[in-house]
Amino acid sequence: MQEESPFLWDYMEEYTRKMAGIFHAFRIDNCHSTSIHLAEHLLKVARQVRPDLYVCAELFTGSEEKDFAFVTRLGINSLIRE
């Protein structure tokens, strides 16, 4: 995916680094609609700047198994559910 739009990936990585340098926590709205590989990558970038980043995510999957996959792969600390 990165090969298809390197400018956009570089831009979002730099933005993520800046935000991680300013904030101690991220809220991911509509996390259930975000490609998990993209969220995983950008959170890895953020945690290089702030290893103790707190992540709150909005998950409306309707499935405990899907929630568990997001929580474990992304290292989510808390959920917002409908």
mmCIF file of C-alpha atoms in Angstrom:
data_model
loop_
_atom_site.group_PDB
_atom_site.id
_atom_site.type_symbol
_atom_site.label_atom_id
_atom_site.label_comp_id
_atom_site.label_asym_id
_atom_site.label_seq_id
_atom_site.Cartn_x
_atom_site.Cartn_y
_atom_site.Cartn_z
ATOM 1 C CA MET A 1 0.000 0.000 0.000
ATOM 2 C CA GLN A 2 2.766 2.445 0.840
ATOM 3 C CA GLU A 3 4.200 2.056 -2.646
ATOM 4 C CA GLU A 4 0.960 3.359 -4.173
ATOM 5 C CA SER A 5 1.086 6.742 -2.428
ATOM 6 C CA PRO A 6 4.410 7.365 -0.663
ATOM 7 C CA PHE A 7 3.739 11.093 -0.239
ATOM 8 C CA LEU A 8 0.514 10.453 1.657
ATOM 9 C CA TRP A 9 2.068 7.785 3.884
ATOM 10 C CA ASP A 10 5.044 10.043 4.676
ATOM 11 C CA TYR A 11 2.716 12.946 5.407
ATOM 12 C CA MET A 12 0.531 10.905 7.767
ATOM 13 C CA GLU A 13 3.561 9.409 9.538
ATOM 14 C CA GLU A 14 4.979 12.893 10.157
ATOM 15 C CA TYR A 15 1.577 14.170 11.339
ATOM 16 C CA THR A 16 1.288 11.177 13.683
ATOM 17 C CA ARG A 17 4.764 11.826 15.115
ATOM 18 C CA LYS A 18 3.876 15.487 15.768
ATOM 19 C CA MET A 19 0.588 14.580 17.472
ATOM 20 C CA ALA A 20 2.294 11.923 19.622
ATOM 21 C CA GLY A 21 4.827 14.554 20.678
ATOM 22 C CA ILE A 22 2.047 16.905 21.796
ATOM 23 C CA PHE A 23 -0.624 14.588 23.213
ATOM 24 C CA HIS A 24 -0.461 11.742 25.725
ATOM 25 C CA ALA A 25 -3.519 9.997 24.295
ATOM 26 C CA PHE A 26 -5.236 9.379 20.977
ATOM 27 C CA ARG A 27 -8.921 8.806 20.328
ATOM 28 C CA ILE A 28 -9.627 6.843 17.176
ATOM 29 C CA ASP A 29 -13.127 7.633 15.945
ATOM 30 C CA ASN A 30 -14.719 4.970 13.749
ATOM 31 C CA CYS A 31 -11.857 2.600 14.489
ATOM 32 C CA HIS A 32 -14.084 -0.238 13.257
ATOM 33 C CA SER A 33 -14.028 1.366 9.785
ATOM 34 C CA THR A 34 -10.274 1.940 9.701
ATOM 35 C CA SER A 35 -8.052 -0.587 7.947
ATOM 36 C CA ILE A 36 -6.420 -2.445 10.794
ATOM 37 C CA HIS A 37 -3.030 -2.543 9.018
ATOM 38 C CA LEU A 38 -3.118 1.262 8.648
ATOM 39 C CA ALA A 39 -4.047 1.839 12.301
ATOM 40 C CA GLU A 40 -1.422 -0.680 13.392
ATOM 41 C CA HIS A 41 1.268 1.067 11.355
ATOM 42 C CA LEU A 42 0.440 4.604 12.499
ATOM 43 C CA LEU A 43 0.167 3.571 16.150
ATOM 44 C CA LYS A 44 3.585 1.934 15.853
ATOM 45 C CA VAL A 45 4.929 5.251 14.529
ATOM 46 C CA ALA A 46 3.235 7.144 17.391
ATOM 47 C CA ARG A 47 4.634 4.777 20.017
ATOM 48 C CA GLN A 48 8.155 5.360 18.743
ATOM 49 C CA VAL A 49 7.656 8.951 19.949
ATOM 50 C CA ARG A 50 5.509 8.186 23.008
ATOM 51 C CA PRO A 51 5.805 4.532 24.126
ATOM 52 C CA ASP A 52 3.184 4.984 26.861
ATOM 53 C CA LEU A 53 0.551 6.402 24.472
ATOM 54 C CA TYR A 54 -3.003 5.876 25.750
ATOM 55 C CA VAL A 55 -5.388 4.806 22.995
ATOM 56 C CA CYS A 56 -9.162 5.125 23.242
ATOM 57 C CA ALA A 57 -11.075 3.746 20.270
ATOM 58 C CA GLU A 58 -14.646 3.871 19.072
ATOM 59 C CA LEU A 59 -15.605 0.295 18.150
ATOM 60 C CA PHE A 60 -19.034 -0.593 16.851
ATOM 61 C CA THR A 61 -18.308 -4.063 15.523
ATOM 62 C CA GLY A 62 -21.147 -5.928 17.214
ATOM 63 C CA SER A 63 -18.762 -8.837 17.777
ATOM 64 C CA GLU A 64 -16.597 -9.660 20.778
ATOM 65 C CA GLU A 65 -14.170 -11.512 18.504
ATOM 66 C CA LYS A 66 -13.695 -8.481 16.243
ATOM 67 C CA ASP A 67 -13.341 -6.182 19.269
ATOM 68 C CA PHE A 68 -10.715 -8.515 20.704
ATOM 69 C CA ALA A 69 -8.791 -8.486 17.407
ATOM 70 C CA PHE A 70 -8.705 -4.674 17.357
ATOM 71 C CA VAL A 71 -7.809 -4.389 21.052
ATOM 72 C CA THR A 72 -4.965 -6.898 20.896
ATOM 73 C CA ARG A 73 -3.488 -5.843 17.538
ATOM 74 C CA LEU A 74 -3.653 -2.115 18.225
ATOM 75 C CA GLY A 75 -2.999 -2.070 21.968
ATOM 76 C CA ILE A 76 -6.206 -0.192 22.733
ATOM 77 C CA ASN A 77 -6.547 0.896 26.365
ATOM 78 C CA SER A 78 -10.253 1.706 26.407
ATOM 79 C CA LEU A 79 -13.307 1.442 24.174
ATOM 80 C CA ILE A 80 -16.225 3.666 23.305
ATOM 81 C CA ARG A 81 -19.204 1.557 22.306
ATOM 82 C CA GLU A 82 -22.712 2.317 21.174
#
